[in-house]
PDB file of C-alpha atoms in Angstrom:
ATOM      1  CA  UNK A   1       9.807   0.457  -3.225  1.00 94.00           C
ATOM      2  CA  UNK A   2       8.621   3.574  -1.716  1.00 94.00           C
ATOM      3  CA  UNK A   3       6.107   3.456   1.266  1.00 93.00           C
ATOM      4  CA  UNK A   4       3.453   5.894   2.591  1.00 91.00           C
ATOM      5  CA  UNK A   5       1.568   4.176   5.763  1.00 92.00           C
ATOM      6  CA  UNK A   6      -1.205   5.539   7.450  1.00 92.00           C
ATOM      7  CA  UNK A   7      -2.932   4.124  10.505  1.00 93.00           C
ATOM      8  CA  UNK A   8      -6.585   5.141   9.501  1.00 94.00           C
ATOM      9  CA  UNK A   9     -10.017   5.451  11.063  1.00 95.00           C
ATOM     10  CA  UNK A  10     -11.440   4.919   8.325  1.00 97.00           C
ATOM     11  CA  UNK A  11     -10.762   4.685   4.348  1.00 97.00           C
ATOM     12  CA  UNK A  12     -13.802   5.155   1.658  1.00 98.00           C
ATOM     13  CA  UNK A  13     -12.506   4.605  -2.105  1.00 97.00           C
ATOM     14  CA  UNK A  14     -13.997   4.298  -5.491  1.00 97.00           C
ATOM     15  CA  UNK A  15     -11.996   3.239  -8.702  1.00 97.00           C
ATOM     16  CA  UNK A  16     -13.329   5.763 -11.180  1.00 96.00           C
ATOM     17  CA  UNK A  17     -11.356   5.364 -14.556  1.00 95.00           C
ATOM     18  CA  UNK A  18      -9.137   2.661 -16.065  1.00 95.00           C
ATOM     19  CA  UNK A  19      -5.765   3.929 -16.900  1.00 94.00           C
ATOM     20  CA  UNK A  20      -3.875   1.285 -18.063  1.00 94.00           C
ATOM     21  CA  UNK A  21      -4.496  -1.573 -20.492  1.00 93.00           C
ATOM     22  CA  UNK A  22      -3.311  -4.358 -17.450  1.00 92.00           C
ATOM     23  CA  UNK A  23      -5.357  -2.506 -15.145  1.00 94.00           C
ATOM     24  CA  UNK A  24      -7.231  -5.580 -13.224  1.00 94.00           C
ATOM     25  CA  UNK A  25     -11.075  -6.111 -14.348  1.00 94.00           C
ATOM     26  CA  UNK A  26     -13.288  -4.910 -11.685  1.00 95.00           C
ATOM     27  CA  UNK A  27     -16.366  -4.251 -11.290  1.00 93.00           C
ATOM     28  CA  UNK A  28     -16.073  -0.520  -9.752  1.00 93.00           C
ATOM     29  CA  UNK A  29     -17.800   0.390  -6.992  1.00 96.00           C
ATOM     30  CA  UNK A  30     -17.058   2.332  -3.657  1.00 97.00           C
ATOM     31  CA  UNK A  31     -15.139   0.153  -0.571  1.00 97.00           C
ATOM     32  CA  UNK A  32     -14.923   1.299   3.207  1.00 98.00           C
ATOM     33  CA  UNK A  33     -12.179  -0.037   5.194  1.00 97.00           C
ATOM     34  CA  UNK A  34     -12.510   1.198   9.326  1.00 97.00           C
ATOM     35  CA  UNK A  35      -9.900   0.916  11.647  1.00 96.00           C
ATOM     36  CA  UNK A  36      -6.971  -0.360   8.967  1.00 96.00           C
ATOM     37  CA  UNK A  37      -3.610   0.363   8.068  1.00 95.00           C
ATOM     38  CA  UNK A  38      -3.510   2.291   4.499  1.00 96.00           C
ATOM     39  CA  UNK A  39       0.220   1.760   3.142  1.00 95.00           C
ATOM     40  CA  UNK A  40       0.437   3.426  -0.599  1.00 95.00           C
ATOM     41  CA  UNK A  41       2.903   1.338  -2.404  1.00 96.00           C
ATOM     42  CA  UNK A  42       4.989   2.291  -5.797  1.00 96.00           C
ATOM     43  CA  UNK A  43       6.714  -0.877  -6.466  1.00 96.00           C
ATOM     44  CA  UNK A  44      10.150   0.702  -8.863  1.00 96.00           C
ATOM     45  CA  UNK A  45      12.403  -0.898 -11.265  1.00 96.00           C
ATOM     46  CA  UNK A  46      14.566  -3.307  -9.672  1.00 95.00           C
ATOM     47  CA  UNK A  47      12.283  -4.384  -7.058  1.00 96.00           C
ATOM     48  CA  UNK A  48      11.631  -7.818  -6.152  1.00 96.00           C
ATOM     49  CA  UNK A  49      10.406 -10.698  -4.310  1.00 96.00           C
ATOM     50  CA  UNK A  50      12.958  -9.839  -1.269  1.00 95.00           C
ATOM     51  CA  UNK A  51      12.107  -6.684  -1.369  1.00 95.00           C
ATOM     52  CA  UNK A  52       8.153  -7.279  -0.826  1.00 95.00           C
ATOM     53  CA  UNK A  53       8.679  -9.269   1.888  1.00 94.00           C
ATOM     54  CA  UNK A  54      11.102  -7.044   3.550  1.00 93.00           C
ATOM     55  CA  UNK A  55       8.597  -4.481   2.791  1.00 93.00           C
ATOM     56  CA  UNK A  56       5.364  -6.527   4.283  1.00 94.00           C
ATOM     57  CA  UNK A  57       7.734  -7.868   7.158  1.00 92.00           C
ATOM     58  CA  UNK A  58       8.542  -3.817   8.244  1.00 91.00           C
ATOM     59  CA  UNK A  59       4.605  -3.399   7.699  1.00 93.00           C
ATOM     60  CA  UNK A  60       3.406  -5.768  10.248  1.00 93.00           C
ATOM     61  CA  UNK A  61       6.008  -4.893  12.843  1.00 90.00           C
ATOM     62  CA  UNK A  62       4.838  -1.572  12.812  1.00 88.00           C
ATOM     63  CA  UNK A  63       1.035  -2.928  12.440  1.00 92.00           C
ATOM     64  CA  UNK A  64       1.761  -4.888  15.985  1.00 91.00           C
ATOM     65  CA  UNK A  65       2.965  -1.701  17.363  1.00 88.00           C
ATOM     66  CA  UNK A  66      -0.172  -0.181  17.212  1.00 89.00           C
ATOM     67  CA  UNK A  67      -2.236  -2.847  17.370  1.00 92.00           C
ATOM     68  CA  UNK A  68      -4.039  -3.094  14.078  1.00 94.00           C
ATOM     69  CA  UNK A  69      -4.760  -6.194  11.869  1.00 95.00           C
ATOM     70  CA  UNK A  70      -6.393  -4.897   9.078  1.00 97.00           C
ATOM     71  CA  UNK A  71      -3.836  -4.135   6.364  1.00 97.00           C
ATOM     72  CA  UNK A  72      -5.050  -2.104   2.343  1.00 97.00           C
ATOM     73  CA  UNK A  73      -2.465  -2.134   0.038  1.00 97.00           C
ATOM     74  CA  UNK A  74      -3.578   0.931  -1.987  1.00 96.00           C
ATOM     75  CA  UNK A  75      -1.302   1.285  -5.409  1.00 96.00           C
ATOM     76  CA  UNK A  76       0.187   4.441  -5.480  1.00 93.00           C
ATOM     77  CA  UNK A  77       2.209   5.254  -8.525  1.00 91.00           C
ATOM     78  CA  UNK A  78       2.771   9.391  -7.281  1.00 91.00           C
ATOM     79  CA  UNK A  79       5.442   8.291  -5.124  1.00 91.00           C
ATOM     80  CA  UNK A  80       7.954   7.522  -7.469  1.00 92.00           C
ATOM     81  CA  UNK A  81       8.946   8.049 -10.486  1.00 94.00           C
ATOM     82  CA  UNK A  82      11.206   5.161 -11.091  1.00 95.00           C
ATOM     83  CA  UNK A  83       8.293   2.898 -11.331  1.00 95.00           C
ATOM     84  CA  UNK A  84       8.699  -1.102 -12.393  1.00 96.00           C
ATOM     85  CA  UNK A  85       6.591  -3.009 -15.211  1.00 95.00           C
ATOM     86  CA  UNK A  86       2.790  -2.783 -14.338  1.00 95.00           C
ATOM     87  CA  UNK A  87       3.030  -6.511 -14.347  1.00 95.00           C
ATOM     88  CA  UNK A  88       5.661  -6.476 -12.202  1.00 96.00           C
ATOM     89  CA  UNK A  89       4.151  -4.285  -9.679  1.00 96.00           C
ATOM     90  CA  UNK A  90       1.133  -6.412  -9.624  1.00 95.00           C
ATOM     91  CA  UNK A  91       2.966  -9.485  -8.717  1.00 96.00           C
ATOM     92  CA  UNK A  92       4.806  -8.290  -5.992  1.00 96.00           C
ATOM     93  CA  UNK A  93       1.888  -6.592  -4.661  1.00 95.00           C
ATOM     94  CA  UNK A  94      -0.372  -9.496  -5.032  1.00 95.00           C
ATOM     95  CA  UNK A  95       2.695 -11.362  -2.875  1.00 95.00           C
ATOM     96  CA  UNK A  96       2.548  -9.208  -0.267  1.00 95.00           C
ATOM     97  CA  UNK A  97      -1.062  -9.741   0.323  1.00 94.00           C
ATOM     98  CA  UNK A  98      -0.676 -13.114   0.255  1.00 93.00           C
ATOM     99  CA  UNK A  99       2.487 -13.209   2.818  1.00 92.00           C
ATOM    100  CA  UNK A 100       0.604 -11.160   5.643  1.00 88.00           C
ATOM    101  CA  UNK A 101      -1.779 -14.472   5.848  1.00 82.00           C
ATOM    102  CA  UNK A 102      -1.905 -13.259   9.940  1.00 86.00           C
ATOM    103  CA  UNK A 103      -3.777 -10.073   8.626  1.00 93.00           C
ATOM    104  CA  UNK A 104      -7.177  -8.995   7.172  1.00 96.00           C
ATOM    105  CA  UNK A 105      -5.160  -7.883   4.369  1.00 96.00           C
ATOM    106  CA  UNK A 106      -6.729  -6.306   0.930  1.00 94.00           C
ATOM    107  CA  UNK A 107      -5.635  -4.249  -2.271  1.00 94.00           C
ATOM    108  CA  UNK A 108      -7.561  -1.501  -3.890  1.00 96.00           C
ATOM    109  CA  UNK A 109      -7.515  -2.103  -7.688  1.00 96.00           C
ATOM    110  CA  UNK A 110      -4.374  -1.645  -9.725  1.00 96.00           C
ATOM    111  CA  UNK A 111      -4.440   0.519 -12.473  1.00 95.00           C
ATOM    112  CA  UNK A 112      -7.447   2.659 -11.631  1.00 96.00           C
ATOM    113  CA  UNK A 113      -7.614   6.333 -10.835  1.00 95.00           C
ATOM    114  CA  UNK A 114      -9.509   6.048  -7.515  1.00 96.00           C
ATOM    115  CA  UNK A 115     -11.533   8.921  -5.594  1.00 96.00           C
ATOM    116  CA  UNK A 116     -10.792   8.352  -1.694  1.00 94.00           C
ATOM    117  CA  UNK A 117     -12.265   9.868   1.293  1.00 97.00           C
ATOM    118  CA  UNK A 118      -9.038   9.306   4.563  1.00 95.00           C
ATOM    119  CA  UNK A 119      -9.343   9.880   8.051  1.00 94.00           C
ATOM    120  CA  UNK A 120      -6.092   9.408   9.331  1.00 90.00           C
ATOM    121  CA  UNK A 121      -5.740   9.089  13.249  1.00 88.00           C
ATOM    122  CA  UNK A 122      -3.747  11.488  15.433  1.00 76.00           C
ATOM    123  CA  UNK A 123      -1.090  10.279  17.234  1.00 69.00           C
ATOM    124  CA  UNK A 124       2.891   9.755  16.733  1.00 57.00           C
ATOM    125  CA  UNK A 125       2.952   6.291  14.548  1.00 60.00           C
ATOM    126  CA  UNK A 126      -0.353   7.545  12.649  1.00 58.00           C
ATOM    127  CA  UNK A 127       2.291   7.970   9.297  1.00 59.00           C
ATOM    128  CA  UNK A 128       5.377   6.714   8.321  1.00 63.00           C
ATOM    129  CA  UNK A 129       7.417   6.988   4.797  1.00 63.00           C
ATOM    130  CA  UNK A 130      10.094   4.829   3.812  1.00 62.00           C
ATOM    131  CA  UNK A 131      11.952   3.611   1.314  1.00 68.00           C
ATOM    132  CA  UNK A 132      13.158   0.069   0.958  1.00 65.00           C
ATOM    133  CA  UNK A 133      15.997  -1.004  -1.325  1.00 61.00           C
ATOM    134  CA  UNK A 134      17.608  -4.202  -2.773  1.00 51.00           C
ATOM    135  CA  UNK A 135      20.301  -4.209  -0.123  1.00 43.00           C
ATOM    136  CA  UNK A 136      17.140  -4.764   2.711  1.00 41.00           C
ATOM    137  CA  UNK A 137      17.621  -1.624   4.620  1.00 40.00           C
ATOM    138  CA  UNK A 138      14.598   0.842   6.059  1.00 39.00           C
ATOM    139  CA  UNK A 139      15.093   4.421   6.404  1.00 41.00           C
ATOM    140  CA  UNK A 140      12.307   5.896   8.376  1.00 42.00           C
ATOM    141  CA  UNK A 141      11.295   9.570   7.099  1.00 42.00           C
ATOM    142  CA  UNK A 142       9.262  10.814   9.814  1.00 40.00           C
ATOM    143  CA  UNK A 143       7.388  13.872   8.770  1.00 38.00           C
TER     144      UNK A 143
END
């Protein structure tokens, strides 16, 4: 599972085409998320229920950190290209929205090409990339 989080002012996206036959049945229209943690997920082969809640578990530690509650999982298939089932990806995402019960947590829709507008805030923890693996390690890859 790879990992791109940024602590946001603000978020503003719109799901403009359906790319995959699974993609989830929406009805499209723009969403704007203020003061929220954006985390762009690729869930990759291999990946599994231990690894989403390591991954959601490393999420809201760093969430506390900085304070935030609001949490957007935001599909984000660019950052890998070892990518698992779309079926797959949907369950483990839909589990890790459903295991940060302590957060306002949402997804943006799976399968969609989405137009965003992202005002990421500027200080130290504002991004954060990592990887997770089966074995339940974090390696941070500060930019």
């Amino acid at each position: 599972m790879r990992i791109l989080q940024l602590h946001c002012d603000s978020i503003e996206y719109t799901p403009t085409k359906k790319e995959i036959k699974s993609a989830e049945e929406i009805v499209p229209e723009t969403k704007r998320l203020e003061e929220v943690v954006v985390a762009f997920v690729a869930i990759e082969n291999g990946d599994d229920s231990s690894v989403a809640q390591n991954a959601i578990s490393q999420i809201k530690n760093s969430m506390t950190k900085i304070g935030c509650k609001k949490l957007l999982l935001y599909p984000y298939a660019h950052l890998s290209s070892n990518l698992a089932s779309p079926s797959t990806a949907l369950s483990l995402l839909k589990e890790m929205e459903s295991s940060a019960s302590e957060l306002e947590v949402s997804h943006s829709p799976f399968g969609w090409t989405k137009s965003y507008k992202i005002q990421v805030k500027g200080h130290p923890l504002a991004e954060s990339s990592k990887s997770c693996n089966k074995r339940k390690y974090w390696r941070k890859n500060s930019r």
